[in-house]
Short mmCIF file of C-alpha atoms and ligand atoms in Angstrom, two decimals:
data_model
loop_
_atom_site.label_atom_id
_atom_site.label_comp_id
_atom_site.label_asym_id
_atom_site.label_seq_id
_atom_site.Cartn_x
_atom_site.Cartn_y
_atom_site.Cartn_z
CA MET A 1 0.02 -0.13 0.05
CA PRO A 2 1.70 3.32 -1.02
CA LEU A 3 2.31 5.75 1.82
CA PRO A 4 0.97 9.47 1.23
CA SER A 5 3.19 12.10 -0.10
CA ALA A 6 1.34 14.99 1.48
CA ASP A 7 0.55 16.06 5.07
CA THR A 8 -2.64 14.96 6.53
CA SER A 9 -5.27 17.84 6.39
CA VAL A 10 -6.01 18.66 10.03
CA LEU A 11 -9.48 19.86 11.22
CA TYR A 12 -9.27 20.44 14.70
CA PRO A 13 -7.43 23.84 14.88
CA THR A 14 -10.47 25.75 13.81
CA ALA A 15 -13.67 25.79 15.48
CA GLY A 16 -16.44 24.27 13.56
CA PRO A 17 -18.54 21.08 13.23
CA GLY A 18 -15.82 19.42 11.15
CA SER A 19 -13.27 20.12 14.14
CA LEU A 20 -15.13 17.16 15.95
CA ARG A 21 -16.55 14.76 13.42
CA ALA A 22 -15.65 14.45 9.93
CA HIS A 23 -15.64 12.07 7.01
CA ALA A 24 -12.39 10.93 5.60
CA ILE A 25 -10.82 8.59 3.01
CA VAL A 26 -8.52 5.76 4.11
CA LEU A 27 -5.01 6.17 2.49
CA HIS A 28 -3.05 3.73 4.32
CA VAL A 29 -3.38 0.59 6.72
CA GLN A 30 -0.40 -1.17 8.40
CA PRO A 31 0.21 -3.47 11.40
CA HIS A 32 1.49 -1.79 14.41
CA GLY A 33 3.04 -3.97 17.03
CA ASP A 34 1.40 -7.38 17.71
CA ASP A 35 -2.48 -6.42 18.07
CA ARG A 36 -2.73 -2.94 16.50
CA GLU A 37 -3.23 -1.03 13.37
CA LEU A 38 -2.14 2.40 12.10
CA VAL A 39 -4.78 4.03 9.89
CA LEU A 40 -3.61 7.25 7.89
CA LEU A 41 -6.46 9.46 6.35
CA ASP A 42 -6.57 12.03 3.81
CA ARG A 43 -7.96 14.44 6.87
CA THR A 44 -9.03 14.08 10.48
CA PRO A 45 -10.50 15.85 13.11
CA ALA A 46 -8.36 13.99 15.87
CA HIS A 47 -5.77 15.85 17.61
CA PRO A 48 -2.41 13.58 17.81
CA VAL A 49 0.07 13.96 20.27
CA ASP A 50 3.50 15.13 19.24
CA ARG A 51 6.23 13.06 20.79
CA ALA A 52 8.50 15.82 20.22
CA TRP A 53 6.90 18.30 22.49
CA PRO A 54 4.01 16.38 24.16
CA ASP A 55 2.23 19.12 25.84
CA GLN A 56 -1.26 18.32 24.73
CA GLY A 57 -2.22 14.58 24.68
CA PRO A 58 -4.29 12.89 22.00
CA ASP A 59 -8.00 13.01 21.40
CA LEU A 60 -10.00 10.10 22.06
CA GLY A 61 -12.98 9.12 20.04
CA THR A 62 -13.85 6.57 17.19
CA ILE A 63 -13.23 5.73 13.57
CA SER A 64 -16.38 4.27 12.06
CA THR A 65 -17.18 2.45 8.79
CA ASP A 66 -20.81 1.36 7.78
CA GLU A 67 -19.96 -1.99 9.44
CA ALA A 68 -17.99 -1.30 12.44
CA GLU A 69 -16.94 1.21 14.79
CA SER A 70 -13.39 1.05 16.33
CA PRO A 71 -12.25 3.28 19.11
CA LEU A 72 -8.96 5.30 18.90
CA LEU A 73 -6.51 3.69 21.28
CA ASP A 74 -4.02 6.65 20.52
CA VAL A 75 -3.47 9.36 17.90
CA VAL A 76 0.36 10.23 17.49
CA VAL A 77 2.25 12.46 14.85
CA GLY A 78 4.04 10.26 12.16
CA ALA A 79 6.15 10.93 9.33
CA THR A 80 6.64 9.30 6.13
CA ASP A 81 9.47 9.72 3.02
CA GLY A 82 7.30 7.32 0.83
CA THR A 83 8.89 4.22 1.63
CA SER A 84 8.68 3.84 5.59
CA LEU A 85 6.15 5.25 8.06
CA PHE A 86 7.59 6.41 11.53
CA VAL A 87 5.35 7.13 14.58
CA GLY A 88 5.67 8.67 17.95
CA ASP A 89 9.33 8.77 19.41
CA GLU A 90 10.79 6.98 16.15
CA VAL A 91 9.86 10.23 13.93
CA PRO A 92 13.37 10.94 12.71
CA VAL A 93 12.65 14.33 11.16
CA ARG A 94 11.31 17.76 12.36
CA ARG A 95 8.58 19.76 10.79
CA GLY A 96 9.25 20.96 7.44
CA ALA A 97 11.86 18.44 6.46
CA GLU A 98 12.11 18.16 2.62
CA GLY A 99 10.81 15.06 0.96
CA TRP A 100 8.73 13.97 4.08
CA ALA A 101 5.11 14.39 4.83
CA LEU A 102 3.90 14.64 8.40
CA VAL A 103 0.71 12.49 9.09
CA VAL A 104 -1.57 11.79 11.76
CA ALA A 105 -1.41 8.12 12.77
CA HIS A 106 -4.58 6.71 14.10
CA VAL A 107 -4.10 3.63 16.36
CA LEU A 108 -6.66 1.11 16.69
CA GLN A 109 -7.13 -2.22 17.84
CA ALA A 110 -6.28 -5.17 14.99
CA PRO A 111 -8.04 -6.47 13.07
CA THR A 112 -9.97 -3.12 11.98
CA ARG A 113 -11.33 -4.58 8.79
CA ILE A 114 -10.77 -0.92 7.55
CA ALA A 115 -9.00 -1.07 4.03
CA VAL A 116 -7.65 1.69 1.91
CA GLY A 117 -10.17 3.67 -0.12
CA ASP A 118 -12.98 3.31 2.60
CA ASP A 119 -15.05 6.22 3.50
CA VAL A 120 -14.77 6.35 7.37
CA VAL A 121 -16.26 8.96 10.20
CA VAL A 122 -13.92 10.04 12.71
CA SER A 123 -15.45 11.52 15.90
CA VAL A 124 -13.75 13.05 18.55
CA ASP A 125 -14.99 12.87 22.40
CA PRO A 126 -16.28 16.54 22.66
CA ALA A 127 -16.06 16.59 26.53
CA ARG A 128 -12.20 15.52 26.48
CA ARG A 129 -11.53 18.15 23.61
CA HIS A 130 -13.21 20.93 25.48
CA GLY A 131 -11.41 20.52 28.63
CA LEU A 132 -8.27 20.20 26.84
CA SER A 133 -8.82 23.12 24.78
CA VAL A 134 -9.60 25.15 28.10
CA GLY A 135 -6.32 23.82 29.77
CA HIS A 136 -4.26 24.72 26.79
CA THR A 137 -5.53 28.36 26.23
CA LEU A 138 -5.13 28.91 29.98
CA CYS A 139 -1.56 27.60 29.66
CA HIS A 140 -0.79 30.17 27.07
CA LEU A 141 -2.35 33.15 29.21
CA ALA A 142 -0.64 31.95 32.40
CA SER A 143 2.75 32.00 30.83
CA LEU A 144 2.05 35.50 29.42
CA ALA A 145 0.96 36.45 32.99
CA LEU A 146 3.91 34.76 34.71
CA ASN A 147 6.58 36.60 32.38
CA ALA A 148 4.89 39.85 33.57
CA ALA A 149 5.12 39.09 37.02
CA PHE A 150 8.79 38.07 36.65
CA ALA A 151 9.65 40.94 34.45
CA ALA A 152 11.66 42.91 36.95
CA ARG A 153 13.97 40.25 37.68
CA TRP A 154 15.91 40.19 34.54
CA SER A 155 19.12 42.35 34.48
CA LYS A 156 19.92 41.70 30.92
CA PRO A 157 17.98 42.09 27.58
CA ALA A 158 16.01 38.91 27.16
CA ARG A 159 14.03 37.33 24.36
CA GLU A 160 10.69 38.87 24.35
CA ASP A 161 7.10 37.46 24.64
CA ALA A 162 4.20 37.97 22.57
CA LEU A 163 3.61 41.00 24.70
CA GLY A 164 7.12 42.15 24.58
CA ARG A 165 8.00 41.18 28.03
CA PRO A 166 11.27 39.15 28.91
CA ASP A 167 10.21 35.49 28.16
CA PHE A 168 10.79 33.50 31.12
CA ASP A 169 8.51 30.73 29.96
CA HIS A 170 10.41 30.28 26.91
CA GLU A 171 13.95 30.37 28.36
CA ALA A 172 13.30 28.34 31.32
CA ILE A 173 10.43 25.88 30.53
CA GLN A 174 11.36 22.20 31.28
CA SER A 175 7.91 20.59 30.67
CA SER A 176 4.41 21.63 29.89
CA THR A 177 1.46 19.25 30.41
CA ILE A 178 -2.29 20.13 29.48
CA VAL A 179 -4.76 18.41 31.30
CA PRO A 180 -8.74 18.75 31.25
CA ASN A 181 -9.47 22.39 32.61
CA GLY A 182 -5.80 22.90 33.51
CA SER A 183 -2.03 22.82 32.86
CA VAL A 184 1.13 22.01 34.81
CA ASP A 185 4.37 23.82 33.68
CA VAL A 186 7.66 23.02 35.23
CA PHE A 187 10.60 25.50 34.92
CA ARG A 188 14.13 25.09 35.37
CA LEU A 189 15.97 27.64 37.56
CA ASN A 190 19.37 26.77 36.40
CA LYS A 191 22.94 28.44 36.04
CA SER A 192 22.27 29.07 32.30
CA LEU A 193 18.98 30.69 33.31
CA ARG A 194 20.84 32.95 35.76
CA ARG A 195 23.63 33.59 33.31
CA LYS A 196 20.77 34.97 30.96
CA GLY A 197 20.04 37.62 33.45
CA PHE A 198 17.35 35.90 35.55
CA GLY A 199 17.78 36.78 39.21
CA THR A 200 16.17 34.25 41.67
CA ASP A 201 17.18 36.17 44.91
CA GLY A 202 14.25 36.34 47.38
CA LEU A 203 12.02 34.31 44.92
CA ALA A 204 10.43 32.12 47.70
CA GLU A 205 9.52 35.00 49.83
CA SER A 206 7.99 36.70 46.64
CA LEU A 207 5.76 33.58 45.47
CA ALA A 208 2.74 34.62 47.20
CA ALA A 209 2.65 37.90 45.39
CA ALA A 210 3.71 36.57 42.04
CA THR A 211 0.81 34.07 42.41
CA GLU A 212 -1.65 37.01 43.26
CA SER A 213 -0.35 38.90 40.04
CA VAL A 214 -0.73 35.95 37.78
CA THR A 215 -4.06 35.04 39.10
CA ALA A 216 -5.41 38.83 38.77
CA ALA A 217 -4.05 38.79 35.19
CA LEU A 218 -5.88 35.77 34.23
CA ARG A 219 -9.02 36.87 35.81
CA GLY A 220 -8.87 40.20 34.36
CA TRP A 221 -8.35 38.69 30.67
CA ILE A 222 -11.04 36.19 31.18
CA ALA A 223 -13.38 38.67 32.14
CA THR A 224 -13.13 40.31 28.84
CA ASP A 225 -14.17 37.26 26.96
CA ALA A 226 -11.61 38.12 24.41
CA PRO A 227 -11.99 35.90 21.13
CA VAL A 228 -9.13 33.53 20.54
CA ARG A 229 -8.29 32.20 16.92
CA ILE A 230 -5.71 30.02 15.15
CA GLU A 231 -4.10 31.43 12.27
CA ARG A 232 -2.44 29.06 9.85
CA ASP A 233 -0.48 28.86 6.88
CA GLY A 234 -2.15 26.07 5.42
CA ASP A 235 -4.25 23.08 6.59
CA GLY A 236 -1.51 20.33 6.47
CA LEU A 237 -0.29 18.85 9.86
CA GLY A 238 3.22 20.32 9.36
CA ASP A 239 1.99 23.78 8.21
CA PRO A 240 2.82 26.34 11.17
CA ARG A 241 0.04 27.49 13.19
CA TYR A 242 -0.37 30.41 15.84
CA TRP A 243 -2.43 31.00 18.71
CA VAL A 244 -3.88 34.47 18.57
CA CYS A 245 -5.69 36.61 21.01
CA ASP A 246 -6.34 40.29 21.22
CA LEU A 247 -5.77 41.04 24.97
CA PRO A 248 -7.13 44.20 26.12
CA ALA A 249 -5.28 47.00 27.98
CA VAL A 250 -4.51 46.43 31.65
CA ALA A 251 -4.61 49.40 33.81
CA ARG A 252 -3.01 48.52 36.82
CA GLY A 253 -0.84 45.90 38.42
CA PRO A 254 2.40 44.04 37.38
CA VAL A 255 0.70 43.24 34.07
CA ALA A 256 -0.15 46.71 33.17
CA GLY A 257 0.18 47.49 29.67
CA PRO A 258 -1.68 48.62 26.45
CA ALA A 259 -4.14 46.32 24.20
CA ALA A 260 -1.96 43.96 22.37
CA SER A 261 -2.44 41.08 19.76
CA ALA A 262 -0.72 38.16 21.45
CA ARG A 263 0.49 35.58 18.92
CA ILE A 264 2.12 32.06 19.91
CA ALA A 265 3.24 29.40 17.85
CA CYS A 266 1.09 26.52 18.80
CA GLY A 267 -0.16 22.93 17.28
CA GLY A 268 -2.82 22.45 19.72
CA THR A 269 -6.47 23.08 20.19
CA HIS A 270 -8.16 26.06 22.04
CA VAL A 271 -11.43 27.60 23.20
CA ALA A 272 -13.18 30.27 20.78
CA SER A 273 -13.08 33.16 23.63
CA LEU A 274 -11.70 33.58 27.11
CA GLY A 275 -15.01 33.50 28.71
CA GLU A 276 -15.13 29.64 28.39
CA LEU A 277 -12.26 29.47 30.99
CA GLY A 278 -14.78 30.31 33.67
CA THR A 279 -12.75 31.30 36.84
CA ALA A 280 -8.84 30.62 36.85
CA SER A 281 -6.68 29.59 39.87
CA VAL A 282 -2.95 29.35 39.93
CA SER A 283 -0.34 27.93 42.39
CA LEU A 284 3.24 28.32 42.32
CA GLY A 285 5.65 26.23 44.08
CA LEU A 286 9.61 25.59 44.31
CA GLY A 287 11.05 22.23 44.09
CA GLU A 288 14.19 20.41 42.69
CA ASP A 289 14.87 18.05 39.83
CA ASP A 290 18.07 15.98 40.15
CA GLY A 291 19.96 18.96 41.88
CA THR A 292 18.46 21.78 39.74
CA PRO A 293 15.98 24.15 41.46
CA THR A 294 12.44 24.23 39.68
CA LEU A 295 9.46 26.17 39.75
CA THR A 296 6.09 24.20 39.04
CA MET A 297 2.99 26.60 37.99
CA ARG A 298 -0.31 24.76 38.31
CA CYS A 299 -3.15 26.41 36.81
CA THR A 300 -7.15 25.38 36.92
CA ALA A 301 -10.30 26.69 35.29
CA THR A 302 -13.69 26.10 36.35
CA ALA A 303 -14.73 26.05 32.70
CA ARG A 304 -17.81 27.40 31.56
CA PRO A 305 -19.58 25.39 28.75
CA ALA A 306 -19.25 26.63 25.22
ZN1 ZN L 1 0.12 25.82 22.74
#
């Protein structure tokens, strides 16, 4: 069975009925391990986990034909050069590699009785998707709010974030995990961060104030119900995508600043407007990972239904 030469078209980035359920044509089926099969489609509403940066996990759902319905056991980013298909950790190339197609690999229990050319329906669990979209939008807002809360700690010019503040999140992030209605970010406070100009003096004593500042910023932004949109260069899985939110002016506090359009490179799913987050809460805690001091930021939202 030939492998596809073009990226899978992805339907999940933009809101709309096709982002949760869509018809698709089967392009390729192959065995995967002892008891699973990989199914590639021309297009899909199912968000795959990208093992290179696994912040948002896979959608759950089903693929159905006229005869049968198979649950999605996993949905992962794969890549093919036309000869071989690599999935998950085995993908040997980065996005945009010449001669490679990035594909969404749907992992199903074997035997699927799904064949090349079949017209199938992919359905995504809407509750899980919404929870992850809430968590992911919250995560981006929280990173901007945390950067603002820590802006005065920088003694050297640093890379700027989407709102023009020193980008602590980018410089220090170790892992980011989107959970239903929340996110957990772990930051490394190591020597290289300090050499770049980030000061950690008195950080423990200032965490309560930083938590308050991040919380206030989140709640202020959410109260405006500003729309969120995804901009993309194309509908292929490998085409760059951006989370864009026109954040209103904030008059007071550490996050004060003029209205600004925040644009962050992101392959995940998001809510359509900030009001869907409901009420946000934040906690910041210091820790240690193998001798390196860390900061963990946990965010949760009560989530208002869309
Ligand atoms: Zn993102």
